[in-house]
mmCIF file of C-alpha atoms and ligand atoms in Angstrom:
data_model
loop_
_atom_site.group_PDB
_atom_site.id
_atom_site.type_symbol
_atom_site.label_atom_id
_atom_site.label_comp_id
_atom_site.label_asym_id
_atom_site.label_seq_id
_atom_site.Cartn_x
_atom_site.Cartn_y
_atom_site.Cartn_z
ATOM 1 C CA MET A 1 11.603 21.943 3.534
ATOM 2 C CA LYS A 2 12.936 23.966 0.371
ATOM 3 C CA LYS A 3 9.264 24.756 -0.412
ATOM 4 C CA THR A 4 8.716 26.093 3.177
ATOM 5 C CA LEU A 5 11.265 27.690 3.079
ATOM 6 C CA VAL A 6 10.225 29.546 -0.353
ATOM 7 C CA ALA A 7 7.225 29.974 0.974
ATOM 8 C CA MET A 8 8.732 32.262 4.133
ATOM 9 C CA MET A 9 10.772 33.806 2.524
ATOM 10 C CA ALA A 10 8.250 35.272 0.026
ATOM 11 C CA ALA A 11 6.063 36.348 2.876
ATOM 12 C CA LEU A 12 8.838 38.062 4.099
ATOM 13 C CA LEU A 13 9.084 40.072 0.816
ATOM 14 C CA CYS A 14 5.482 40.843 1.271
ATOM 15 C CA ILE A 15 5.510 42.254 4.348
ATOM 16 C CA SER A 16 9.057 44.311 3.838
ATOM 17 C CA LEU A 17 7.419 45.723 0.433
ATOM 18 C CA PHE A 18 4.389 46.398 2.186
ATOM 19 C CA ALA A 19 6.163 48.555 4.862
ATOM 20 C CA GLY A 20 8.535 49.862 2.411
ATOM 21 C CA CYS A 21 5.617 51.598 0.058
ATOM 22 C CA GLY A 22 3.471 52.315 2.727
ATOM 23 C CA GLY A 23 4.689 55.464 4.293
ATOM 24 C CA SER A 24 2.025 57.475 2.830
ATOM 25 C CA ALA A 25 -0.633 58.986 5.102
ATOM 26 C CA GLN A 26 -3.284 56.931 2.628
ATOM 27 C CA GLU A 27 -2.152 53.941 4.307
ATOM 28 C CA PRO A 28 -2.501 54.323 8.470
ATOM 29 C CA ALA A 29 0.627 52.471 10.011
ATOM 30 C CA ALA A 30 -2.024 49.924 11.733
ATOM 31 C CA ALA A 31 -3.803 49.368 8.744
ATOM 32 C CA GLN A 32 -0.023 48.615 7.592
ATOM 33 C CA GLU A 33 0.501 46.603 10.360
ATOM 34 C CA ASN A 34 -2.624 44.247 9.805
ATOM 35 C CA ALA A 35 -2.028 43.586 6.206
ATOM 36 C CA GLY A 36 1.588 42.802 7.119
ATOM 37 C CA LYS A 37 0.080 40.020 9.951
ATOM 38 C CA GLU A 38 -2.433 38.552 7.248
ATOM 39 C CA GLU A 39 0.417 37.906 4.225
ATOM 40 C CA THR A 40 2.413 36.006 7.430
ATOM 41 C CA GLU A 41 -1.205 34.292 8.306
ATOM 42 C CA ASN A 42 -1.589 32.833 5.520
ATOM 43 C CA ALA A 43 2.185 32.240 4.664
ATOM 44 C CA ALA A 44 1.756 29.577 7.619
ATOM 45 C CA GLU A 45 -1.676 28.610 7.087
ATOM 46 C CA GLU A 46 -0.173 26.925 3.753
ATOM 47 C CA ASN A 47 3.204 25.782 5.093
ATOM 48 C CA ALA A 48 0.358 23.694 7.703
ATOM 49 C CA GLY A 49 -0.505 22.696 4.247
ATOM 50 C CA GLU A 50 2.032 21.205 3.315
ATOM 51 C CA SER A 51 3.272 17.435 3.428
ATOM 52 C CA GLU A 52 6.949 16.462 3.527
ATOM 53 C CA ALA A 53 6.499 13.452 1.219
ATOM 54 C CA LEU A 54 4.781 15.492 -1.481
ATOM 55 C CA ALA A 55 7.092 18.967 -1.052
ATOM 56 C CA ASP A 56 9.127 17.860 -4.365
ATOM 57 C CA GLY A 57 5.884 16.950 -6.939
ATOM 58 C CA ILE A 58 6.947 13.296 -6.451
ATOM 59 C CA LEU A 59 5.375 10.470 -4.355
ATOM 60 C CA LYS A 60 7.789 8.111 -4.484
ATOM 61 C CA VAL A 61 5.259 4.766 -4.154
ATOM 62 C CA GLY A 62 7.185 1.161 -2.637
ATOM 63 C CA THR A 63 5.657 -2.247 -4.109
ATOM 64 C CA ASN A 64 6.171 -5.541 -4.424
ATOM 65 C CA ALA A 65 5.049 -6.405 -8.353
ATOM 66 C CA GLU A 66 5.155 -10.057 -7.247
ATOM 67 C CA PHE A 67 1.035 -10.419 -6.502
ATOM 68 C CA PRO A 68 -1.091 -10.530 -9.142
ATOM 69 C CA PRO A 69 -3.671 -9.113 -9.472
ATOM 70 C CA PHE A 70 -2.903 -6.272 -6.951
ATOM 71 C CA GLU A 71 0.869 -5.770 -8.769
ATOM 72 C CA TYR A 72 2.641 -7.365 -10.754
ATOM 73 C CA VAL A 73 4.892 -7.158 -13.676
ATOM 74 C CA GLY A 74 3.590 -6.018 -17.029
ATOM 75 C CA ASP A 75 4.506 -6.928 -20.591
ATOM 76 C CA ASN A 76 6.211 -3.910 -20.729
ATOM 77 C CA GLY A 77 9.081 -4.346 -17.506
ATOM 78 C CA GLU A 78 7.082 -2.330 -15.200
ATOM 79 C CA PRO A 79 5.284 -3.057 -12.213
ATOM 80 C CA ASP A 80 1.433 -3.307 -13.177
ATOM 81 C CA GLY A 81 -1.903 -4.465 -11.577
ATOM 82 C CA PHE A 82 -4.509 -2.545 -9.590
ATOM 83 C CA ASP A 83 -2.983 -1.370 -7.039
ATOM 84 C CA ILE A 84 -0.015 0.598 -9.488
ATOM 85 C CA ALA A 85 -3.335 1.548 -11.384
ATOM 86 C CA LEU A 86 -5.050 3.398 -7.978
ATOM 87 C CA ILE A 87 -2.174 5.008 -6.458
ATOM 88 C CA LYS A 88 -1.617 6.382 -10.405
ATOM 89 C CA GLU A 89 -4.852 7.916 -9.942
ATOM 90 C CA ILE A 90 -4.352 9.320 -6.753
ATOM 91 C CA GLY A 91 -1.579 10.966 -8.076
ATOM 92 C CA LYS A 92 -3.480 12.370 -10.892
ATOM 93 C CA LYS A 93 -6.218 13.419 -8.051
ATOM 94 C CA LEU A 94 -2.761 15.252 -5.830
ATOM 95 C CA GLY A 95 -1.073 16.519 -8.854
ATOM 96 C CA VAL A 96 2.474 14.604 -8.409
ATOM 97 C CA GLU A 97 3.880 12.577 -10.362
ATOM 98 C CA VAL A 98 4.142 8.917 -9.116
ATOM 99 C CA GLN A 99 6.964 7.043 -9.128
ATOM 100 C CA VAL A 100 7.325 3.355 -8.854
ATOM 101 C CA GLU A 101 9.938 1.788 -7.231
ATOM 102 C CA ASN A 102 9.618 -2.203 -6.819
ATOM 103 C CA MET A 103 11.598 -4.114 -4.143
ATOM 104 C CA GLU A 104 11.122 -7.097 -1.748
ATOM 105 C CA PHE A 105 8.168 -7.162 0.349
ATOM 106 C CA ASP A 106 10.070 -7.609 3.518
ATOM 107 C CA ALA A 107 11.505 -4.194 2.987
ATOM 108 C CA LEU A 108 9.148 -2.665 2.397
ATOM 109 C CA VAL A 109 8.021 -0.542 6.087
ATOM 110 C CA ALA A 110 11.313 0.214 6.531
ATOM 111 C CA SER A 111 11.511 2.266 3.234
ATOM 112 C CA ILE A 112 8.870 4.126 4.144
ATOM 113 C CA GLY A 113 9.804 8.270 4.283
ATOM 114 C CA LYS A 114 13.629 7.177 3.418
ATOM 115 C CA LYS A 115 14.007 5.116 0.337
ATOM 116 C CA VAL A 116 9.846 6.039 -0.974
ATOM 117 C CA ASP A 117 7.139 8.290 0.165
ATOM 118 C CA VAL A 118 4.749 5.336 0.475
ATOM 119 C CA ALA A 119 3.964 1.811 -0.352
ATOM 120 C CA ILE A 120 1.345 0.055 -1.801
ATOM 121 C CA ALA A 121 1.648 -3.631 -1.958
ATOM 122 C CA GLY A 122 -2.050 -5.572 -0.595
ATOM 123 C CA MET A 123 -0.317 -4.771 2.549
ATOM 124 C CA THR A 124 -2.633 -5.656 5.005
ATOM 125 C CA VAL A 125 -3.450 -3.192 8.463
ATOM 126 C CA THR A 126 -1.822 -4.979 11.686
ATOM 127 C CA ASP A 127 -0.982 -3.555 14.867
ATOM 128 C CA GLU A 128 2.626 -4.228 14.443
ATOM 129 C CA ARG A 129 3.041 -2.342 11.520
ATOM 130 C CA LYS A 130 1.283 0.597 12.728
ATOM 131 C CA LYS A 131 4.306 0.763 15.042
ATOM 132 C CA THR A 132 6.232 2.045 12.377
ATOM 133 C CA VAL A 133 4.069 3.407 9.592
ATOM 134 C CA ASP A 134 0.439 5.247 9.570
ATOM 135 C CA PHE A 135 -2.091 3.633 6.805
ATOM 136 C CA SER A 136 -4.387 4.851 4.951
ATOM 137 C CA ASN A 137 -8.453 4.476 4.827
ATOM 138 C CA PRO A 138 -8.907 0.513 3.661
ATOM 139 C CA TYR A 139 -9.541 0.148 0.243
ATOM 140 C CA TYR A 140 -9.509 -3.445 0.173
ATOM 141 C CA MET A 141 -11.018 -6.772 2.021
ATOM 142 C CA ALA A 142 -9.307 -9.751 2.411
ATOM 143 C CA VAL A 143 -8.364 -12.921 3.484
ATOM 144 C CA GLN A 144 -5.436 -15.697 3.530
ATOM 145 C CA TYR A 145 -6.506 -18.753 1.023
ATOM 146 C CA VAL A 146 -4.581 -21.849 1.622
ATOM 147 C CA ILE A 147 -2.738 -23.576 -1.449
ATOM 148 C CA LEU A 148 -3.291 -27.159 -1.886
ATOM 149 C CA PRO A 149 -2.020 -29.293 -4.091
ATOM 150 C CA GLU A 150 -5.001 -31.311 -6.017
ATOM 151 C CA GLY A 151 -6.382 -34.785 -3.912
ATOM 152 C CA SER A 152 -4.914 -33.098 -0.074
ATOM 153 C CA GLY A 153 -6.709 -34.093 2.420
ATOM 154 C CA ILE A 154 -6.537 -30.712 4.065
ATOM 155 C CA ALA A 155 -9.873 -29.938 4.899
ATOM 156 C CA GLY A 156 -9.366 -27.514 8.218
ATOM 157 C CA ALA A 157 -7.420 -25.897 11.334
ATOM 158 C CA GLU A 158 -6.523 -29.083 12.704
ATOM 159 C CA ASP A 159 -5.248 -30.935 9.759
ATOM 160 C CA LEU A 160 -2.458 -28.083 9.432
ATOM 161 C CA SER A 161 -0.609 -28.673 12.408
ATOM 162 C CA GLY A 162 3.159 -30.412 11.864
ATOM 163 C CA LYS A 163 2.861 -29.817 7.745
ATOM 164 C CA LYS A 164 5.210 -28.180 5.778
ATOM 165 C CA ILE A 165 3.812 -24.672 4.783
ATOM 166 C CA GLY A 166 5.383 -22.055 2.293
ATOM 167 C CA VAL A 167 4.823 -18.305 3.091
ATOM 168 C CA GLN A 168 6.219 -15.121 1.155
ATOM 169 C CA LEU A 169 8.168 -13.849 3.960
ATOM 170 C CA GLY A 170 6.935 -11.204 6.115
ATOM 171 C CA THR A 171 3.533 -11.276 5.130
ATOM 172 C CA THR A 172 0.755 -11.944 7.161
ATOM 173 C CA GLY A 173 0.435 -15.502 6.028
ATOM 174 C CA ASP A 174 3.797 -15.778 7.366
ATOM 175 C CA PHE A 175 2.667 -14.512 10.379
ATOM 176 C CA ILE A 176 -0.631 -17.316 10.989
ATOM 177 C CA ALA A 177 1.592 -19.693 9.944
ATOM 178 C CA GLU A 178 4.271 -19.368 12.368
ATOM 179 C CA GLU A 179 1.595 -19.469 15.738
ATOM 180 C CA ILE A 180 0.044 -23.131 13.670
ATOM 181 C CA GLU A 181 1.568 -25.759 15.934
ATOM 182 C CA ASN A 182 4.447 -27.865 14.441
ATOM 183 C CA ALA A 183 4.678 -26.518 11.958
ATOM 184 C CA GLU A 184 7.404 -26.395 8.928
ATOM 185 C CA VAL A 185 7.459 -22.886 7.690
ATOM 186 C CA SER A 186 9.490 -22.185 4.882
ATOM 187 C CA GLN A 187 10.007 -18.060 3.636
ATOM 188 C CA TYR A 188 9.995 -17.341 0.516
ATOM 189 C CA ASN A 189 10.413 -13.983 -1.075
ATOM 190 C CA LYS A 190 8.422 -14.769 -4.052
ATOM 191 C CA ALA A 191 4.939 -16.590 -3.686
ATOM 192 C CA LEU A 192 5.066 -18.188 -6.946
ATOM 193 C CA ASP A 193 7.960 -19.751 -5.934
ATOM 194 C CA ALA A 194 6.344 -21.221 -2.982
ATOM 195 C CA VAL A 195 3.361 -22.438 -5.819
ATOM 196 C CA ASN A 196 6.552 -24.002 -7.391
ATOM 197 C CA ASP A 197 7.655 -26.102 -4.413
ATOM 198 C CA LEU A 198 4.185 -27.112 -3.312
ATOM 199 C CA ILE A 199 3.678 -28.284 -7.350
ATOM 200 C CA ASN A 200 6.760 -30.544 -6.809
ATOM 201 C CA GLY A 201 5.937 -31.751 -3.561
ATOM 202 C CA ARG A 202 8.263 -29.879 -1.240
ATOM 203 C CA LEU A 203 5.355 -28.406 0.565
ATOM 204 C CA ASP A 204 1.924 -29.269 1.664
ATOM 205 C CA CYS A 205 0.364 -26.340 1.680
ATOM 206 C CA VAL A 206 0.963 -22.434 0.769
ATOM 207 C CA ILE A 207 -0.936 -19.759 3.023
ATOM 208 C CA VAL A 208 -1.221 -16.722 0.767
ATOM 209 C CA ASP A 209 -3.728 -14.251 0.300
ATOM 210 C CA LYS A 210 -7.346 -14.863 -1.908
ATOM 211 C CA ASN A 211 -6.643 -13.220 -4.875
ATOM 212 C CA PRO A 212 -3.025 -14.254 -5.553
ATOM 213 C CA ALA A 213 -4.669 -17.757 -4.202
ATOM 214 C CA LEU A 214 -7.080 -17.520 -7.238
ATOM 215 C CA VAL A 215 -4.830 -16.247 -10.029
ATOM 216 C CA PHE A 216 -2.074 -19.232 -9.072
ATOM 217 C CA GLU A 217 -4.943 -21.731 -9.077
ATOM 218 C CA THR A 218 -6.584 -20.241 -12.367
ATOM 219 C CA ARG A 219 -2.476 -20.574 -13.572
ATOM 220 C CA PHE A 220 -2.240 -23.640 -12.492
ATOM 221 C CA GLU A 221 -5.477 -25.267 -13.179
ATOM 222 C CA GLY A 222 -5.387 -29.034 -12.254
ATOM 223 C CA GLN A 223 -2.414 -29.294 -10.321
ATOM 224 C CA VAL A 224 -3.637 -26.920 -7.050
ATOM 225 C CA LYS A 225 -6.955 -26.047 -5.420
ATOM 226 C CA ALA A 226 -7.425 -22.265 -3.358
ATOM 227 C CA VAL A 227 -8.946 -22.808 -0.120
ATOM 228 C CA ASP A 228 -11.017 -20.498 1.783
ATOM 229 C CA GLY A 229 -8.933 -19.456 4.942
ATOM 230 C CA ASP A 230 -12.734 -19.043 6.709
ATOM 231 C CA ASN A 231 -12.700 -22.662 7.056
ATOM 232 C CA PHE A 232 -9.623 -23.051 8.731
ATOM 233 C CA GLY A 233 -10.457 -19.522 11.180
ATOM 234 C CA PHE A 234 -8.540 -16.854 9.280
ATOM 235 C CA GLU A 235 -9.951 -13.781 9.770
ATOM 236 C CA PRO A 236 -10.499 -11.088 7.430
ATOM 237 C CA GLU A 237 -7.448 -8.467 6.606
ATOM 238 C CA GLU A 238 -7.434 -5.080 5.523
ATOM 239 C CA TYR A 239 -5.531 -3.132 2.499
ATOM 240 C CA ALA A 240 -3.860 0.419 3.008
ATOM 241 C CA ILE A 241 -1.932 2.132 1.433
ATOM 242 C CA SER A 242 1.166 2.556 4.415
ATOM 243 C CA LEU A 243 2.493 6.098 4.506
ATOM 244 C CA PRO A 244 5.454 8.136 6.857
ATOM 245 C CA LYS A 245 4.053 8.496 10.432
ATOM 246 C CA GLY A 246 2.902 11.740 11.403
ATOM 247 C CA ASP A 247 1.943 13.286 7.801
ATOM 248 C CA THR A 248 -1.295 13.857 8.811
ATOM 249 C CA VAL A 249 -1.524 16.096 5.291
ATOM 250 C CA LEU A 250 -0.321 13.262 3.163
ATOM 251 C CA ALA A 251 -2.799 10.761 4.546
ATOM 252 C CA GLU A 252 -5.726 13.304 4.812
ATOM 253 C CA LYS A 253 -5.069 14.450 1.227
ATOM 254 C CA ILE A 254 -4.878 10.347 -0.031
ATOM 255 C CA ASN A 255 -7.877 9.553 2.093
ATOM 256 C CA ALA A 256 -9.769 12.593 0.391
ATOM 257 C CA ALA A 257 -8.890 10.839 -3.159
ATOM 258 C CA LEU A 258 -9.865 7.389 -2.577
ATOM 259 C CA GLN A 259 -13.088 8.946 -1.335
ATOM 260 C CA GLU A 260 -13.276 10.248 -4.702
ATOM 261 C CA MET A 261 -12.589 7.319 -6.427
ATOM 262 C CA MET A 262 -15.002 5.285 -4.691
ATOM 263 C CA GLU A 263 -17.604 7.469 -5.191
ATOM 264 C CA ASP A 264 -17.392 8.661 -9.234
ATOM 265 C CA GLY A 265 -16.971 5.041 -10.207
ATOM 266 C CA THR A 266 -12.997 5.429 -10.551
ATOM 267 C CA PHE A 267 -12.423 2.573 -7.948
ATOM 268 C CA ASP A 268 -15.223 0.197 -9.120
ATOM 269 C CA ALA A 269 -13.594 0.194 -12.489
ATOM 270 C CA LEU A 270 -10.067 -0.409 -11.925
ATOM 271 C CA VAL A 271 -11.799 -3.523 -9.436
ATOM 272 C CA ALA A 272 -13.628 -4.562 -12.274
ATOM 273 C CA GLU A 273 -10.691 -4.265 -14.773
ATOM 274 C CA TYR A 274 -7.586 -5.937 -12.454
ATOM 275 C CA ILE A 275 -9.426 -8.315 -10.053
ATOM 276 C CA GLU A 276 -12.572 -9.522 -11.904
ATOM 277 C CA GLU A 277 -11.029 -10.000 -14.473
ATOM 278 C CA SER A 278 -8.141 -11.838 -13.497
HETATM 279 N N1 LIG B 301 -1.639 -8.860 3.058
HETATM 280 C C1 LIG B 301 -0.433 -9.661 2.816
HETATM 281 C C2 LIG B 301 0.433 -9.034 4.171
HETATM 282 O O1 LIG B 301 0.126 -7.407 3.748
HETATM 283 C C3 LIG B 301 0.326 -10.142 1.921
HETATM 284 C C4 LIG B 301 0.765 -9.133 0.859
HETATM 285 C C5 LIG B 301 1.937 -9.344 0.075
HETATM 286 O O2 LIG B 301 2.404 -10.279 -0.361
HETATM 287 N N2 LIG B 301 2.347 -7.870 -0.982
HETATM 288 O O3 LIG B 301 1.509 -8.713 4.563
#
């Protein structure tokens, strides 16, 4: 907003300066007028290229650092992970400072355009969320997995009915579980807490995204196994960055940065570092 005003004032100043100094015979009035018009048009073009979210030079990013390997709290106590590295690279390309804010997953969508500019959190593109936010182009394919205790007899969709299912609140796993017949769904703020309850025998299974499920399987080796949701008829999902509704300039810039990273190998390097290593 501020930037817009400054640009407008600068344009006005240019016009008045031009008009003020151009009264001589060498500068026909029509030329002055045209030059003035050009300045105004340039300024308008610049304004049209502005993103509200980027205007202060800071990209405030919401995440929920409970979703390894996409986001977790690093050794230094700060959010880290694939998504965090990705958005920092995007910030560099956009020439803005990236500030990451850790919050509950369920609060992210409502915070966009208010507390934060955008959110990156292994967030699946859904029609419901699209009513509130826009999404960047997708950057990762996922599917829900089912985490089971070792020796569980659950193997397919029909085995899930009537079961005690743990999910992370407000996630696509939560939405799937709510559709399962007679299921007793427990919603957690952290998927890890659900997995702990599974290990303690309080749940029959946990439904969570593929990559975190694989991380938990490794972390609790011998206690749980992660099963591909494809066996349960779960649909593939796409992760994207959620953006303030209508900020098309921001969307274009983020999509261009993503595209560049996919073409120049930076994206694959991050996949190798954060996802394949996990
Ligand atoms: N992909 C899931 C969703 O968007 C879960 C994301 C998460 O827990 N961070 O709902």
